[in-house]
Amino acid sequence: MTTKPSEFIQLHHASDQQLRAELSAGLLTASAYASPKYFYDALGSKLFAAICELPEYYLSRTEASIFDAYLGEIAEAVGVGGTLIDLGAGNCAKAARLFPALQPAQYVPVDISIDFLRDAVGDLQQRFPHIQMTGLGLDFSSALQLPDRVQLNKRLFFYPGSSIGNFTPDDALAFFRRLHAACGDDGGLLIGVDLIKAPVFLNAAYDDALGVTASFNLNLLLHLNRLLGADFNIAEWRHVSFFNTAQSRIEMYLEARHAVTVKWQGGERGFQQGERIHTENSYKYTTDDFVQLLQQAGFGGIRRWSDADDWFMVCHARAT
Ligand code: AVI
């Protein structure tokens, strides 16, 4: 069989100037923050892959076990021969495991930059020569304009890993509405989400004994040093994370160990001892609240699968 040529389209890229302005504004705000998207430089992506292997970080292996156990049922719900749009595809491994069951006609991995996708898509195209593959470089969290190359009907948006937890519930709803509008005829969403459980397990998942999550969090400062020309010294900061029960979310911060002044190109800020930079929220849902959110966005025909302990859930929702 001849291999279909894969293609890559970079739709938009924030300029370095825009990134610097956004970061600088976040650091200068009274409650300083930096977007979690800055975790994922080359080292940060490797540290995240290591987090997914940790005994405490149950999310990845629990989700994988659900897909393994229910792949037949999931394929029945989704149907075969559609376009699989993989949001935040990275190394494309999660979607590739679905190919034999879902038999997509087209695979569209999406990530901020097509540079993250080239190697993985090249390998996959060799293994699955009959699937048309179009890699898209796009920040899909704020807008979702898909090019004409993406088949209009039978679009299945795939958003695993509980990445939806990094949106506030309001932003998640707006995001689902955009996905719903982009589904075309007979389209849907296949999504993995982390569920609320005893805080002891949630806290351990985001503050592991080996300190990998702490390194992942602190590495954001090294990334900011490069992006902003900043002079963060990671020895002066520590990782803080906890489950906020009222908000139903893990919160992650970097906390100054003592008073420090940080300088960067065009900015400077003093941090008191104990002052924090908010780096991530990771929302956890009840089954009912999550299903309601999907319904509010217009989705219906919702099927769901979870593990025996109800720690994690995979949902398929139809655009109807
Ligand atoms: C990517 N995202 C779903 C992860 C999460 O669990 O919120 C990122 C992460 N942060 C710390 N550990 C993992």
mmCIF file of N, CA, C and O in Angstrom, residues 96-187:
data_model
loop_
_atom_site.group_PDB
_atom_site.id
_atom_site.type_symbol
_atom_site.label_atom_id
_atom_site.label_comp_id
_atom_site.label_asym_id
_atom_site.label_seq_id
_atom_site.Cartn_x
_atom_site.Cartn_y
_atom_site.Cartn_z
ATOM 1 N N ALA A 96 -2.860 7.071 18.863
ATOM 2 C CA ALA A 96 -2.405 5.944 18.035
ATOM 3 C C ALA A 96 -2.955 4.625 18.576
ATOM 4 O O ALA A 96 -3.261 3.713 17.808
ATOM 5 N N ARG A 97 -3.124 4.555 19.900
ATOM 6 C CA ARG A 97 -3.655 3.312 20.481
ATOM 7 C C ARG A 97 -5.121 3.083 20.101
ATOM 8 O O ARG A 97 -5.638 1.982 20.217
ATOM 9 N N LEU A 98 -5.792 4.164 19.674
ATOM 10 C CA LEU A 98 -7.207 4.019 19.280
ATOM 11 C C LEU A 98 -7.367 3.650 17.808
ATOM 12 O O LEU A 98 -8.442 3.218 17.388
ATOM 13 N N PHE A 99 -6.301 3.867 17.000
ATOM 14 C CA PHE A 99 -6.444 3.699 15.541
ATOM 15 C C PHE A 99 -7.025 2.339 15.139
ATOM 16 O O PHE A 99 -7.942 2.286 14.322
ATOM 17 N N PRO A 100 -6.488 1.216 15.689
ATOM 18 C CA PRO A 100 -7.013 -0.069 15.214
ATOM 19 C C PRO A 100 -8.514 -0.213 15.460
ATOM 20 O O PRO A 100 -9.221 -0.814 14.651
ATOM 21 N N ALA A 101 -9.018 0.348 16.569
ATOM 22 C CA ALA A 101 -10.458 0.205 16.859
ATOM 23 C C ALA A 101 -11.288 1.259 16.128
ATOM 24 O O ALA A 101 -12.355 0.960 15.599
ATOM 25 N N LEU A 102 -10.815 2.496 16.086
ATOM 26 C CA LEU A 102 -11.638 3.576 15.507
ATOM 27 C C LEU A 102 -11.455 3.722 13.995
ATOM 28 O O LEU A 102 -12.285 4.357 13.334
ATOM 29 N N GLN A 103 -10.363 3.186 13.494
ATOM 30 C CA GLN A 103 -10.078 3.229 12.038
ATOM 31 C C GLN A 103 -10.415 4.587 11.416
ATOM 32 O O GLN A 103 -11.251 4.658 10.490
ATOM 33 N N PRO A 104 -9.785 5.645 11.904
ATOM 34 C CA PRO A 104 -10.116 6.963 11.324
ATOM 35 C C PRO A 104 -9.658 7.046 9.869
ATOM 36 O O PRO A 104 -8.646 6.460 9.496
ATOM 37 N N ALA A 105 -10.428 7.806 9.067
ATOM 38 C CA ALA A 105 -10.002 8.057 7.683
ATOM 39 C C ALA A 105 -8.951 9.159 7.675
ATOM 40 O O ALA A 105 -8.084 9.204 6.818
ATOM 41 N N GLN A 106 -9.096 10.080 8.641
ATOM 42 C CA GLN A 106 -8.160 11.202 8.727
ATOM 43 C C GLN A 106 -7.766 11.396 10.192
ATOM 44 O O GLN A 106 -8.608 11.259 11.089
ATOM 45 N N TYR A 107 -6.487 11.723 10.399
ATOM 46 C CA TYR A 107 -5.994 12.009 11.754
ATOM 47 C C TYR A 107 -5.398 13.413 11.743
ATOM 48 O O TYR A 107 -4.542 13.724 10.910
ATOM 49 N N VAL A 108 -5.889 14.248 12.692
ATOM 50 C CA VAL A 108 -5.441 15.650 12.746
ATOM 51 C C VAL A 108 -4.883 15.952 14.138
ATOM 52 O O VAL A 108 -5.630 16.347 15.043
ATOM 53 N N PRO A 109 -3.589 15.726 14.341
ATOM 54 C CA PRO A 109 -3.005 16.086 15.628
ATOM 55 C C PRO A 109 -2.808 17.598 15.708
ATOM 56 O O PRO A 109 -2.353 18.214 14.744
ATOM 57 N N VAL A 110 -3.176 18.178 16.844
ATOM 58 C CA VAL A 110 -3.077 19.640 17.013
ATOM 59 C C VAL A 110 -2.183 19.922 18.209
ATOM 60 O O VAL A 110 -2.364 19.330 19.285
ATOM 61 N N ASP A 111 -1.235 20.811 18.035
ATOM 62 C CA ASP A 111 -0.413 21.266 19.163
ATOM 63 C C ASP A 111 -0.007 22.701 18.871
ATOM 64 O O ASP A 111 -0.213 23.186 17.757
ATOM 65 N N ILE A 112 0.554 23.368 19.896
ATOM 66 C CA ILE A 112 0.880 24.790 19.705
ATOM 67 C C ILE A 112 1.782 24.961 18.480
ATOM 68 O O ILE A 112 1.592 25.868 17.691
ATOM 69 N N SER A 113 2.770 24.089 18.343
ATOM 70 C CA SER A 113 3.718 24.232 17.246
ATOM 71 C C SER A 113 3.819 22.918 16.471
ATOM 72 O O SER A 113 3.903 21.844 17.071
ATOM 73 N N ILE A 114 3.844 23.020 15.133
ATOM 74 C CA ILE A 114 3.962 21.787 14.339
ATOM 75 C C ILE A 114 5.316 21.120 14.570
ATOM 76 O O ILE A 114 5.471 19.936 14.320
ATOM 77 N N ASP A 115 6.303 21.884 15.080
ATOM 78 C CA ASP A 115 7.616 21.277 15.343
ATOM 79 C C ASP A 115 7.500 20.146 16.368
ATOM 80 O O ASP A 115 8.275 19.207 16.359
ATOM 81 N N PHE A 116 6.498 20.263 17.292
ATOM 82 C CA PHE A 116 6.320 19.208 18.304
ATOM 83 C C PHE A 116 5.757 17.932 17.666
ATOM 84 O O PHE A 116 5.796 16.874 18.266
ATOM 85 N N LEU A 117 5.160 18.073 16.466
ATOM 86 C CA LEU A 117 4.395 16.956 15.892
ATOM 87 C C LEU A 117 5.139 16.186 14.814
ATOM 88 O O LEU A 117 4.837 15.019 14.560
ATOM 89 N N ARG A 118 6.123 16.835 14.187
ATOM 90 C CA ARG A 118 6.702 16.273 12.961
ATOM 91 C C ARG A 118 7.212 14.847 13.132
ATOM 92 O O ARG A 118 6.863 13.955 12.357
ATOM 93 N N ASP A 119 8.054 14.603 14.162
ATOM 94 C CA ASP A 119 8.666 13.266 14.297
ATOM 95 C C ASP A 119 7.603 12.213 14.547
ATOM 96 O O ASP A 119 7.584 11.156 13.916
ATOM 97 N N ALA A 120 6.692 12.527 15.498
ATOM 98 C CA ALA A 120 5.675 11.532 15.874
ATOM 99 C C ALA A 120 4.777 11.208 14.680
ATOM 100 O O ALA A 120 4.475 10.033 14.419
ATOM 101 N N VAL A 121 4.356 12.235 13.926
ATOM 102 C CA VAL A 121 3.462 11.995 12.786
ATOM 103 C C VAL A 121 4.199 11.221 11.694
ATOM 104 O O VAL A 121 3.637 10.300 11.079
ATOM 105 N N GLY A 122 5.477 11.550 11.493
ATOM 106 C CA GLY A 122 6.277 10.815 10.497
ATOM 107 C C GLY A 122 6.284 9.320 10.811
ATOM 108 O O GLY A 122 6.042 8.482 9.928
ATOM 109 N N ASP A 123 6.533 8.972 12.073
ATOM 110 C CA ASP A 123 6.564 7.548 12.467
ATOM 111 C C ASP A 123 5.190 6.904 12.299
ATOM 112 O O ASP A 123 5.070 5.799 11.777
ATOM 113 N N LEU A 124 4.159 7.635 12.749
ATOM 114 C CA LEU A 124 2.792 7.077 12.683
ATOM 115 C C LEU A 124 2.347 6.843 11.245
ATOM 116 O O LEU A 124 1.676 5.857 10.947
ATOM 117 N N GLN A 125 2.743 7.774 10.364
ATOM 118 C CA GLN A 125 2.321 7.650 8.970
ATOM 119 C C GLN A 125 2.891 6.364 8.349
ATOM 120 O O GLN A 125 2.232 5.724 7.533
ATOM 121 N N GLN A 126 4.114 5.997 8.797
ATOM 122 C CA GLN A 126 4.697 4.727 8.313
ATOM 123 C C GLN A 126 3.885 3.539 8.814
ATOM 124 O O GLN A 126 3.658 2.576 8.083
ATOM 125 N N ARG A 127 3.462 3.618 10.078
ATOM 126 C CA ARG A 127 2.726 2.476 10.665
ATOM 127 C C ARG A 127 1.300 2.378 10.142
ATOM 128 O O ARG A 127 0.731 1.294 10.098
ATOM 129 N N PHE A 128 0.705 3.537 9.815
ATOM 130 C CA PHE A 128 -0.694 3.554 9.345
ATOM 131 C C PHE A 128 -0.751 4.302 8.016
ATOM 132 O O PHE A 128 -1.261 5.435 7.944
ATOM 133 N N PRO A 129 -0.238 3.675 6.943
ATOM 134 C CA PRO A 129 -0.071 4.395 5.675
ATOM 135 C C PRO A 129 -1.386 4.835 5.034
ATOM 136 O O PRO A 129 -1.408 5.786 4.246
ATOM 137 N N HIS A 130 -2.505 4.188 5.392
ATOM 138 C CA HIS A 130 -3.776 4.494 4.734
ATOM 139 C C HIS A 130 -4.505 5.668 5.379
ATOM 140 O O HIS A 130 -5.514 6.132 4.857
ATOM 141 N N ILE A 131 -4.041 6.136 6.562
ATOM 142 C CA ILE A 131 -4.739 7.257 7.231
ATOM 143 C C ILE A 131 -4.137 8.573 6.748
ATOM 144 O O ILE A 131 -2.918 8.747 6.793
ATOM 145 N N GLN A 132 -4.985 9.479 6.299
ATOM 146 C CA GLN A 132 -4.483 10.795 5.893
ATOM 147 C C GLN A 132 -4.183 11.609 7.165
ATOM 148 O O GLN A 132 -5.046 11.709 8.048
ATOM 149 N N MET A 133 -2.974 12.134 7.288
ATOM 150 C CA MET A 133 -2.575 12.846 8.519
ATOM 151 C C MET A 133 -2.226 14.303 8.217
ATOM 152 O O MET A 133 -1.406 14.577 7.353
ATOM 153 N N THR A 134 -2.859 15.194 8.951
ATOM 154 C CA THR A 134 -2.598 16.635 8.801
ATOM 155 C C THR A 134 -2.274 17.212 10.179
ATOM 156 O O THR A 134 -3.152 17.296 11.046
ATOM 157 N N GLY A 135 -1.019 17.565 10.406
ATOM 158 C CA GLY A 135 -0.613 18.160 11.686
ATOM 159 C C GLY A 135 -0.937 19.644 11.691
ATOM 160 O O GLY A 135 -0.624 20.354 10.735
ATOM 161 N N LEU A 136 -1.562 20.120 12.771
ATOM 162 C CA LEU A 136 -1.933 21.537 12.856
ATOM 163 C C LEU A 136 -1.216 22.217 14.015
ATOM 164 O O LEU A 136 -1.270 21.730 15.155
ATOM 165 N N GLY A 137 -0.585 23.351 13.744
ATOM 166 C CA GLY A 137 -0.002 24.183 14.803
ATOM 167 C C GLY A 137 -1.004 25.247 15.164
ATOM 168 O O GLY A 137 -1.307 26.122 14.352
ATOM 169 N N LEU A 138 -1.554 25.172 16.379
ATOM 170 C CA LEU A 138 -2.683 26.050 16.730
ATOM 171 C C LEU A 138 -2.838 26.077 18.246
ATOM 172 O O LEU A 138 -2.777 25.035 18.891
ATOM 173 N N ASP A 139 -3.055 27.276 18.796
ATOM 174 C CA ASP A 139 -3.394 27.372 20.219
ATOM 175 C C ASP A 139 -4.913 27.250 20.317
ATOM 176 O O ASP A 139 -5.631 28.240 20.241
ATOM 177 N N PHE A 140 -5.393 26.013 20.469
ATOM 178 C CA PHE A 140 -6.837 25.751 20.366
ATOM 179 C C PHE A 140 -7.587 26.185 21.619
ATOM 180 O O PHE A 140 -8.808 26.140 21.659
ATOM 181 N N SER A 141 -6.862 26.624 22.675
ATOM 182 C CA SER A 141 -7.559 26.974 23.918
ATOM 183 C C SER A 141 -8.360 28.262 23.756
ATOM 184 O O SER A 141 -9.323 28.494 24.477
ATOM 185 N N SER A 142 -7.987 29.131 22.826
ATOM 186 C CA SER A 142 -8.703 30.402 22.711
ATOM 187 C C SER A 142 -9.606 30.484 21.478
ATOM 188 O O SER A 142 -10.609 31.198 21.497
ATOM 189 N N ALA A 143 -9.270 29.792 20.403
ATOM 190 C CA ALA A 143 -10.103 29.829 19.194
ATOM 191 C C ALA A 143 -9.904 28.539 18.426
ATOM 192 O O ALA A 143 -8.881 27.875 18.591
ATOM 193 N N LEU A 144 -10.892 28.205 17.593
ATOM 194 C CA LEU A 144 -10.811 26.913 16.905
ATOM 195 C C LEU A 144 -11.270 27.051 15.463
ATOM 196 O O LEU A 144 -12.393 26.692 15.133
ATOM 197 N N GLN A 145 -10.437 27.624 14.651
ATOM 198 C CA GLN A 145 -10.733 27.740 13.218
ATOM 199 C C GLN A 145 -9.954 26.641 12.512
ATOM 200 O O GLN A 145 -8.739 26.741 12.369
ATOM 201 N N LEU A 146 -10.636 25.594 12.081
ATOM 202 C CA LEU A 146 -9.915 24.509 11.427
ATOM 203 C C LEU A 146 -9.883 24.757 9.916
ATOM 204 O O LEU A 146 -10.873 25.207 9.342
ATOM 205 N N PRO A 147 -8.760 24.472 9.277
ATOM 206 C CA PRO A 147 -8.669 24.711 7.835
ATOM 207 C C PRO A 147 -9.539 23.728 7.049
ATOM 208 O O PRO A 147 -9.927 22.672 7.573
ATOM 209 N N ASP A 148 -9.800 24.060 5.774
ATOM 210 C CA ASP A 148 -10.667 23.221 4.932
ATOM 211 C C ASP A 148 -10.140 21.805 4.764
ATOM 212 O O ASP A 148 -10.897 20.896 4.447
ATOM 213 N N ARG A 149 -8.831 21.616 4.942
ATOM 214 C CA ARG A 149 -8.241 20.287 4.788
ATOM 215 C C ARG A 149 -8.830 19.295 5.794
ATOM 216 O O ARG A 149 -8.746 18.088 5.599
ATOM 217 N N VAL A 150 -9.406 19.805 6.866
ATOM 218 C CA VAL A 150 -9.988 18.916 7.878
ATOM 219 C C VAL A 150 -11.426 18.600 7.451
ATOM 220 O O VAL A 150 -12.246 19.518 7.313
ATOM 221 N N GLN A 151 -11.709 17.323 7.222
ATOM 222 C CA GLN A 151 -13.051 16.915 6.783
ATOM 223 C C GLN A 151 -14.107 17.538 7.687
ATOM 224 O O GLN A 151 -13.919 17.592 8.909
ATOM 225 N N LEU A 152 -15.213 17.946 7.091
ATOM 226 C CA LEU A 152 -16.213 18.685 7.864
ATOM 227 C C LEU A 152 -17.092 17.768 8.708
ATOM 228 O O LEU A 152 -17.531 18.124 9.800
ATOM 229 N N ASN A 153 -17.363 16.569 8.214
ATOM 230 C CA ASN A 153 -18.300 15.706 8.934
ATOM 231 C C ASN A 153 -17.578 14.586 9.684
ATOM 232 O O ASN A 153 -16.433 14.301 9.425
ATOM 233 N N LYS A 154 -18.320 14.023 10.639
ATOM 234 C CA LYS A 154 -17.772 12.936 11.460
ATOM 235 C C LYS A 154 -16.464 13.343 12.118
ATOM 236 O O LYS A 154 -15.479 12.612 12.091
ATOM 237 N N ARG A 155 -16.449 14.530 12.672
ATOM 238 C CA ARG A 155 -15.252 14.963 13.399
ATOM 239 C C ARG A 155 -15.350 14.468 14.843
ATOM 240 O O ARG A 155 -16.348 14.743 15.527
ATOM 241 N N LEU A 156 -14.323 13.780 15.285
ATOM 242 C CA LEU A 156 -14.277 13.369 16.686
ATOM 243 C C LEU A 156 -13.132 14.123 17.365
ATOM 244 O O LEU A 156 -11.962 13.884 17.070
ATOM 245 N N PHE A 157 -13.488 15.053 18.255
ATOM 246 C CA PHE A 157 -12.448 15.738 19.023
ATOM 247 C C PHE A 157 -12.016 14.828 20.169
ATOM 248 O O PHE A 157 -12.872 14.295 20.899
ATOM 249 N N PHE A 158 -10.718 14.643 20.305
ATOM 250 C CA PHE A 158 -10.157 13.746 21.324
ATOM 251 C C PHE A 158 -9.348 14.607 22.288
ATOM 252 O O PHE A 158 -8.398 15.284 21.871
ATOM 253 N N TYR A 159 -9.770 14.602 23.556
ATOM 254 C CA TYR A 159 -9.086 15.475 24.534
ATOM 255 C C TYR A 159 -8.860 14.680 25.822
ATOM 256 O O TYR A 159 -9.617 14.803 26.794
ATOM 257 N N PRO A 160 -7.818 13.856 25.841
ATOM 258 C CA PRO A 160 -7.591 12.960 26.971
ATOM 259 C C PRO A 160 -6.765 13.628 28.082
ATOM 260 O O PRO A 160 -6.407 14.801 28.001
ATOM 261 N N GLY A 161 -6.474 12.859 29.130
ATOM 262 C CA GLY A 161 -5.496 13.279 30.142
ATOM 263 C C GLY A 161 -6.013 14.256 31.172
ATOM 264 O O GLY A 161 -5.245 14.811 31.946
ATOM 265 N N SER A 162 -7.317 14.531 31.169
ATOM 266 C CA SER A 162 -7.895 15.541 32.056
ATOM 267 C C SER A 162 -7.263 16.915 31.853
ATOM 268 O O SER A 162 -7.197 17.715 32.784
ATOM 269 N N SER A 163 -6.826 17.179 30.617
ATOM 270 C CA SER A 163 -6.308 18.525 30.330
ATOM 271 C C SER A 163 -7.415 19.565 30.496
ATOM 272 O O SER A 163 -7.137 20.735 30.744
ATOM 273 N N ILE A 164 -8.671 19.143 30.380
ATOM 274 C CA ILE A 164 -9.790 20.063 30.587
ATOM 275 C C ILE A 164 -9.754 20.628 32.016
ATOM 276 O O ILE A 164 -10.263 21.720 32.275
ATOM 277 N N GLY A 165 -9.126 19.903 32.940
ATOM 278 C CA GLY A 165 -9.006 20.366 34.323
ATOM 279 C C GLY A 165 -8.187 21.642 34.447
ATOM 280 O O GLY A 165 -8.279 22.344 35.449
ATOM 281 N N ASN A 166 -7.387 21.963 33.438
ATOM 282 C CA ASN A 166 -6.578 23.177 33.518
ATOM 283 C C ASN A 166 -7.354 24.427 33.074
ATOM 284 O O ASN A 166 -6.817 25.531 33.096
ATOM 285 N N PHE A 167 -8.634 24.243 32.675
ATOM 286 C CA PHE A 167 -9.530 25.384 32.391
ATOM 287 C C PHE A 167 -10.399 25.613 33.630
ATOM 288 O O PHE A 167 -10.757 24.656 34.318
ATOM 289 N N THR A 168 -10.821 26.846 33.883
ATOM 290 C CA THR A 168 -11.865 27.050 34.888
ATOM 291 C C THR A 168 -13.151 26.419 34.326
ATOM 292 O O THR A 168 -13.279 26.293 33.092
ATOM 293 N N PRO A 169 -14.126 26.064 35.162
ATOM 294 C CA PRO A 169 -15.366 25.503 34.612
ATOM 295 C C PRO A 169 -16.028 26.438 33.594
ATOM 296 O O PRO A 169 -16.565 25.969 32.592
ATOM 297 N N ASP A 170 -15.975 27.753 33.810
ATOM 298 C CA ASP A 170 -16.561 28.684 32.832
ATOM 299 C C ASP A 170 -15.827 28.612 31.496
ATOM 300 O O ASP A 170 -16.436 28.597 30.422
ATOM 301 N N ASP A 171 -14.500 28.572 31.570
ATOM 302 C CA ASP A 171 -13.717 28.488 30.322
ATOM 303 C C ASP A 171 -13.913 27.130 29.658
ATOM 304 O O ASP A 171 -13.911 27.022 28.427
ATOM 305 N N ALA A 172 -14.088 26.086 30.487
ATOM 306 C CA ALA A 172 -14.331 24.742 29.927
ATOM 307 C C ALA A 172 -15.645 24.749 29.146
ATOM 308 O O ALA A 172 -15.729 24.201 28.044
ATOM 309 N N LEU A 173 -16.662 25.417 29.709
ATOM 310 C CA LEU A 173 -17.960 25.485 29.025
ATOM 311 C C LEU A 173 -17.824 26.218 27.689
ATOM 312 O O LEU A 173 -18.324 25.756 26.650
ATOM 313 N N ALA A 174 -17.125 27.343 27.712
ATOM 314 C CA ALA A 174 -16.938 28.112 26.466
ATOM 315 C C ALA A 174 -16.156 27.264 25.447
ATOM 316 O O ALA A 174 -16.476 27.267 24.246
ATOM 317 N N PHE A 175 -15.164 26.535 25.923
ATOM 318 C CA PHE A 175 -14.359 25.674 25.051
ATOM 319 C C PHE A 175 -15.236 24.566 24.450
ATOM 320 O O PHE A 175 -15.202 24.303 23.240
ATOM 321 N N PHE A 176 -16.064 23.940 25.283
ATOM 322 C CA PHE A 176 -16.965 22.885 24.780
ATOM 323 C C PHE A 176 -17.942 23.449 23.743
ATOM 324 O O PHE A 176 -18.280 22.779 22.773
ATOM 325 N N ARG A 177 -18.387 24.674 23.976
ATOM 326 C CA ARG A 177 -19.317 25.275 22.998
ATOM 327 C C ARG A 177 -18.616 25.448 21.655
ATOM 328 O O ARG A 177 -19.210 25.215 20.601
ATOM 329 N N ARG A 178 -17.335 25.860 21.702
ATOM 330 C CA ARG A 178 -16.591 26.024 20.434
ATOM 331 C C ARG A 178 -16.404 24.669 19.755
ATOM 332 O O ARG A 178 -16.536 24.542 18.544
ATOM 333 N N LEU A 179 -16.101 23.638 20.542
ATOM 334 C CA LEU A 179 -15.942 22.296 19.963
ATOM 335 C C LEU A 179 -17.263 21.849 19.350
ATOM 336 O O LEU A 179 -17.293 21.317 18.241
ATOM 337 N N HIS A 180 -18.343 22.069 20.088
ATOM 338 C CA HIS A 180 -19.664 21.645 19.612
ATOM 339 C C HIS A 180 -19.967 22.286 18.258
ATOM 340 O O HIS A 180 -20.427 21.617 17.325
ATOM 341 N N ALA A 181 -19.651 23.578 18.161
ATOM 342 C CA ALA A 181 -19.929 24.306 16.909
ATOM 343 C C ALA A 181 -19.067 23.782 15.762
ATOM 344 O O ALA A 181 -19.433 23.915 14.595
ATOM 345 N N ALA A 182 -17.923 23.183 16.094
ATOM 346 C CA ALA A 182 -16.982 22.752 15.041
ATOM 347 C C ALA A 182 -17.120 21.273 14.689
ATOM 348 O O ALA A 182 -16.369 20.758 13.869
ATOM 349 N N CYS A 183 -18.086 20.586 15.301
ATOM 350 C CA CYS A 183 -18.172 19.121 15.149
ATOM 351 C C CYS A 183 -18.644 18.652 13.771
ATOM 352 O O CYS A 183 -18.319 17.541 13.356
ATOM 353 N N GLY A 184 -19.428 19.463 13.066
ATOM 354 C CA GLY A 184 -19.997 19.004 11.789
ATOM 355 C C GLY A 184 -21.059 17.933 12.027
ATOM 356 O O GLY A 184 -21.394 17.619 13.173
ATOM 357 N N ASP A 185 -21.578 17.350 10.929
ATOM 358 C CA ASP A 185 -22.609 16.305 11.071
ATOM 359 C C ASP A 185 -22.006 15.066 11.698
ATOM 360 O O ASP A 185 -20.905 14.657 11.333
ATOM 361 N N ASP A 186 -22.743 14.466 12.606
ATOM 362 C CA ASP A 186 -22.351 13.187 13.187
ATOM 363 C C ASP A 186 -21.005 13.263 13.922
ATOM 364 O O ASP A 186 -20.249 12.297 13.941
ATOM 365 N N GLY A 187 -20.716 14.442 14.490
ATOM 366 C CA GLY A 187 -19.440 14.606 15.200
ATOM 367 C C GLY A 187 -19.608 14.417 16.693
ATOM 368 O O GLY A 187 -20.714 14.221 17.194
#
